[in-house]
PDB file of C-alpha atoms in Angstrom:
ATOM      1  CA  UNK A   1      -5.716  -6.854  14.807  1.00  0.00           C
ATOM      2  CA  UNK A   2      -8.040  -4.980  12.468  1.00  0.00           C
ATOM      3  CA  UNK A   3     -11.070  -5.664  14.642  1.00  0.00           C
ATOM      4  CA  UNK A   4      -9.194  -4.498  17.729  1.00  0.00           C
ATOM      5  CA  UNK A   5      -8.133  -1.232  16.078  1.00  0.00           C
ATOM      6  CA  UNK A   6      -4.423  -1.933  16.496  1.00  0.00           C
ATOM      7  CA  UNK A   7      -2.379   0.226  14.079  1.00  0.00           C
ATOM      8  CA  UNK A   8      -1.020  -1.757  11.142  1.00  0.00           C
ATOM      9  CA  UNK A   9       1.579  -0.914   8.471  1.00  0.00           C
ATOM     10  CA  UNK A  10       2.069  -3.740   5.973  1.00  0.00           C
ATOM     11  CA  UNK A  11       5.163  -3.832   3.767  1.00  0.00           C
ATOM     12  CA  UNK A  12       5.633  -6.027   0.673  1.00  0.00           C
ATOM     13  CA  UNK A  13       3.805  -9.322   1.352  1.00  0.00           C
ATOM     14  CA  UNK A  14       2.049  -7.440   4.163  1.00  0.00           C
ATOM     15  CA  UNK A  15       0.198  -5.519   1.447  1.00  0.00           C
ATOM     16  CA  UNK A  16      -1.211  -8.746   0.050  1.00  0.00           C
ATOM     17  CA  UNK A  17      -2.131  -9.980   3.534  1.00  0.00           C
ATOM     18  CA  UNK A  18      -3.949  -6.741   4.398  1.00  0.00           C
ATOM     19  CA  UNK A  19      -5.640  -6.659   0.996  1.00  0.00           C
ATOM     20  CA  UNK A  20      -6.897 -10.219   1.419  1.00  0.00           C
ATOM     21  CA  UNK A  21      -8.125  -9.419   4.952  1.00  0.00           C
ATOM     22  CA  UNK A  22     -10.036  -6.485   3.454  1.00  0.00           C
ATOM     23  CA  UNK A  23     -11.633  -8.714   0.820  1.00  0.00           C
ATOM     24  CA  UNK A  24      -9.505  -8.186  -2.294  1.00  0.00           C
ATOM     25  CA  UNK A  25      -8.235 -11.105  -4.352  1.00  0.00           C
ATOM     26  CA  UNK A  26      -4.667 -11.719  -5.496  1.00  0.00           C
ATOM     27  CA  UNK A  27      -3.311 -12.902  -8.824  1.00  0.00           C
ATOM     28  CA  UNK A  28      -0.021 -14.028 -10.337  1.00  0.00           C
ATOM     29  CA  UNK A  29       1.431 -11.295 -12.514  1.00  0.00           C
ATOM     30  CA  UNK A  30       2.590 -12.142 -16.051  1.00  0.00           C
ATOM     31  CA  UNK A  31       5.739 -10.101 -15.404  1.00  0.00           C
ATOM     32  CA  UNK A  32       6.552  -9.334 -11.783  1.00  0.00           C
ATOM     33  CA  UNK A  33       7.953  -6.080 -10.490  1.00  0.00           C
ATOM     34  CA  UNK A  34      11.646  -6.514  -9.797  1.00  0.00           C
ATOM     35  CA  UNK A  35      14.150  -3.725  -9.418  1.00  0.00           C
ATOM     36  CA  UNK A  36      14.948  -0.431  -7.742  1.00  0.00           C
ATOM     37  CA  UNK A  37      13.294   1.893 -10.237  1.00  0.00           C
ATOM     38  CA  UNK A  38       9.557   1.136 -10.175  1.00  0.00           C
ATOM     39  CA  UNK A  39       7.445   4.360 -10.116  1.00  0.00           C
ATOM     40  CA  UNK A  40       4.462   4.310  -7.756  1.00  0.00           C
ATOM     41  CA  UNK A  41       1.703   6.927  -7.511  1.00  0.00           C
ATOM     42  CA  UNK A  42       0.305   7.851  -4.079  1.00  0.00           C
ATOM     43  CA  UNK A  43      -3.283   8.752  -4.985  1.00  0.00           C
ATOM     44  CA  UNK A  44      -3.831  10.837  -1.835  1.00  0.00           C
ATOM     45  CA  UNK A  45      -1.054  13.287  -2.757  1.00  0.00           C
ATOM     46  CA  UNK A  46      -0.343  12.668  -6.437  1.00  0.00           C
ATOM     47  CA  UNK A  47       3.322  12.126  -5.583  1.00  0.00           C
ATOM     48  CA  UNK A  48       5.335   9.568  -7.500  1.00  0.00           C
ATOM     49  CA  UNK A  49       8.010   7.636  -5.603  1.00  0.00           C
ATOM     50  CA  UNK A  50      10.770   5.619  -7.234  1.00  0.00           C
ATOM     51  CA  UNK A  51      10.557   2.322  -5.340  1.00  0.00           C
ATOM     52  CA  UNK A  52      12.383  -0.964  -4.807  1.00  0.00           C
ATOM     53  CA  UNK A  53      10.242  -4.024  -5.495  1.00  0.00           C
ATOM     54  CA  UNK A  54      10.492  -7.793  -5.811  1.00  0.00           C
ATOM     55  CA  UNK A  55       7.072  -9.417  -6.213  1.00  0.00           C
ATOM     56  CA  UNK A  56       5.256 -11.634  -8.680  1.00  0.00           C
ATOM     57  CA  UNK A  57       1.763 -11.500  -7.157  1.00  0.00           C
ATOM     58  CA  UNK A  58      -0.508  -8.489  -6.688  1.00  0.00           C
ATOM     59  CA  UNK A  59      -3.905  -7.416  -5.399  1.00  0.00           C
ATOM     60  CA  UNK A  60      -6.789  -7.102  -7.845  1.00  0.00           C
ATOM     61  CA  UNK A  61      -8.068  -3.519  -7.949  1.00  0.00           C
ATOM     62  CA  UNK A  62      -8.083  -0.147  -9.679  1.00  0.00           C
ATOM     63  CA  UNK A  63      -6.428   3.181  -8.868  1.00  0.00           C
ATOM     64  CA  UNK A  64      -8.397   5.036  -6.201  1.00  0.00           C
ATOM     65  CA  UNK A  65     -11.009   2.264  -5.975  1.00  0.00           C
ATOM     66  CA  UNK A  66     -13.131   2.461  -2.824  1.00  0.00           C
ATOM     67  CA  UNK A  67     -14.567  -0.736  -1.396  1.00  0.00           C
ATOM     68  CA  UNK A  68     -16.482  -1.908   1.664  1.00  0.00           C
ATOM     69  CA  UNK A  69     -14.834  -4.225   4.196  1.00  0.00           C
ATOM     70  CA  UNK A  70     -15.900  -5.779   7.518  1.00  0.00           C
ATOM     71  CA  UNK A  71     -13.602  -3.178   9.141  1.00  0.00           C
ATOM     72  CA  UNK A  72     -15.001  -0.112   7.386  1.00  0.00           C
ATOM     73  CA  UNK A  73     -14.441   1.515   4.008  1.00  0.00           C
ATOM     74  CA  UNK A  74     -11.080   1.056   2.286  1.00  0.00           C
ATOM     75  CA  UNK A  75      -9.341   2.408  -0.797  1.00  0.00           C
ATOM     76  CA  UNK A  76      -6.615   1.429  -3.250  1.00  0.00           C
ATOM     77  CA  UNK A  77      -4.091   4.081  -2.218  1.00  0.00           C
ATOM     78  CA  UNK A  78      -1.098   3.399  -4.483  1.00  0.00           C
ATOM     79  CA  UNK A  79      -0.625   2.010  -7.992  1.00  0.00           C
ATOM     80  CA  UNK A  80       2.321   1.442 -10.293  1.00  0.00           C
ATOM     81  CA  UNK A  81       2.686   4.273 -12.817  1.00  0.00           C
ATOM     82  CA  UNK A  82       3.906   1.809 -15.464  1.00  0.00           C
ATOM     83  CA  UNK A  83       1.092  -0.742 -15.489  1.00  0.00           C
ATOM     84  CA  UNK A  84      -1.576   0.225 -12.928  1.00  0.00           C
ATOM     85  CA  UNK A  85      -0.839  -2.691 -10.572  1.00  0.00           C
ATOM     86  CA  UNK A  86      -2.122  -2.121  -7.023  1.00  0.00           C
ATOM     87  CA  UNK A  87       0.816  -1.099  -4.820  1.00  0.00           C
ATOM     88  CA  UNK A  88      -1.043  -0.022  -1.677  1.00  0.00           C
ATOM     89  CA  UNK A  89      -4.336  -0.176   0.216  1.00  0.00           C
ATOM     90  CA  UNK A  90      -5.649   1.519   3.340  1.00  0.00           C
ATOM     91  CA  UNK A  91      -8.644   1.726   5.596  1.00  0.00           C
ATOM     92  CA  UNK A  92     -10.251   5.133   5.129  1.00  0.00           C
ATOM     93  CA  UNK A  93     -10.120   5.784   8.890  1.00  0.00           C
ATOM     94  CA  UNK A  94      -6.334   5.440   8.623  1.00  0.00           C
ATOM     95  CA  UNK A  95      -5.705   2.772  11.259  1.00  0.00           C
ATOM     96  CA  UNK A  96      -4.289   0.266   8.752  1.00  0.00           C
ATOM     97  CA  UNK A  97      -2.386   0.773   5.517  1.00  0.00           C
ATOM     98  CA  UNK A  98       0.118  -1.098   3.398  1.00  0.00           C
ATOM     99  CA  UNK A  99       2.369  -0.861   0.356  1.00  0.00           C
ATOM    100  CA  UNK A 100       3.638  -3.628  -1.903  1.00  0.00           C
ATOM    101  CA  UNK A 101       7.086  -2.075  -2.280  1.00  0.00           C
ATOM    102  CA  UNK A 102       9.951  -1.473   0.156  1.00  0.00           C
ATOM    103  CA  UNK A 103       9.698   2.099   1.512  1.00  0.00           C
ATOM    104  CA  UNK A 104      12.771   1.510   3.665  1.00  0.00           C
ATOM    105  CA  UNK A 105      14.973   1.016   0.590  1.00  0.00           C
ATOM    106  CA  UNK A 106      15.182   4.718  -0.450  1.00  0.00           C
ATOM    107  CA  UNK A 107      15.406   3.831  -4.125  1.00  0.00           C
ATOM    108  CA  UNK A 108      15.218   7.354  -5.485  1.00  0.00           C
ATOM    109  CA  UNK A 109      15.248  11.060  -4.708  1.00  0.00           C
ATOM    110  CA  UNK A 110      11.578  10.887  -3.718  1.00  0.00           C
ATOM    111  CA  UNK A 111      11.657   7.846  -1.491  1.00  0.00           C
ATOM    112  CA  UNK A 112       8.716   6.765   0.611  1.00  0.00           C
ATOM    113  CA  UNK A 113      10.115   7.589   4.041  1.00  0.00           C
ATOM    114  CA  UNK A 114       6.977   9.627   4.812  1.00  0.00           C
ATOM    115  CA  UNK A 115       5.061   6.353   5.275  1.00  0.00           C
ATOM    116  CA  UNK A 116       7.032   5.620   8.443  1.00  0.00           C
ATOM    117  CA  UNK A 117       6.116   9.087   9.754  1.00  0.00           C
ATOM    118  CA  UNK A 118       2.443   8.307   9.078  1.00  0.00           C
ATOM    119  CA  UNK A 119       2.732   5.043  11.003  1.00  0.00           C
ATOM    120  CA  UNK A 120       4.423   6.715  13.998  1.00  0.00           C
ATOM    121  CA  UNK A 121       1.602   9.301  14.041  1.00  0.00           C
ATOM    122  CA  UNK A 122      -0.944   6.486  13.841  1.00  0.00           C
ATOM    123  CA  UNK A 123       0.613   4.675  16.804  1.00  0.00           C
ATOM    124  CA  UNK A 124       0.659   7.931  18.769  1.00  0.00           C
ATOM    125  CA  UNK A 125      -3.064   8.334  18.099  1.00  0.00           C
ATOM    126  CA  UNK A 126      -2.639  11.361  15.825  1.00  0.00           C
ATOM    127  CA  UNK A 127      -3.518   9.611  12.552  1.00  0.00           C
ATOM    128  CA  UNK A 128      -7.207   8.973  13.215  1.00  0.00           C
TER     129      UNK A 128
END
């Protein structure tokens, strides 16, 4: 899919799958993220969303880290405000992105609904 340029939006385990496809490693967290009140920073906007999460594994990386992939440059796009765990990655050209949390869950007043708008724009060819 990545090689063909098909738009991709990974959610939850999809974040780990995309991260692995882009060359990042995963690890078992000492304490997983479980609950409906996990703050996540979107490094492109600086916004913090209160998210719903249930995961015990994560991608290895740092906030805002850029890295080379076979599909072009990528970046760690989201991290947990509590502990710095990677919560999202994306290709810089925008055709593939993912988040570790559940943006559809609307866990707080600043939910992550905007991610679905970004994906619709990407599928319509406006996000490139």
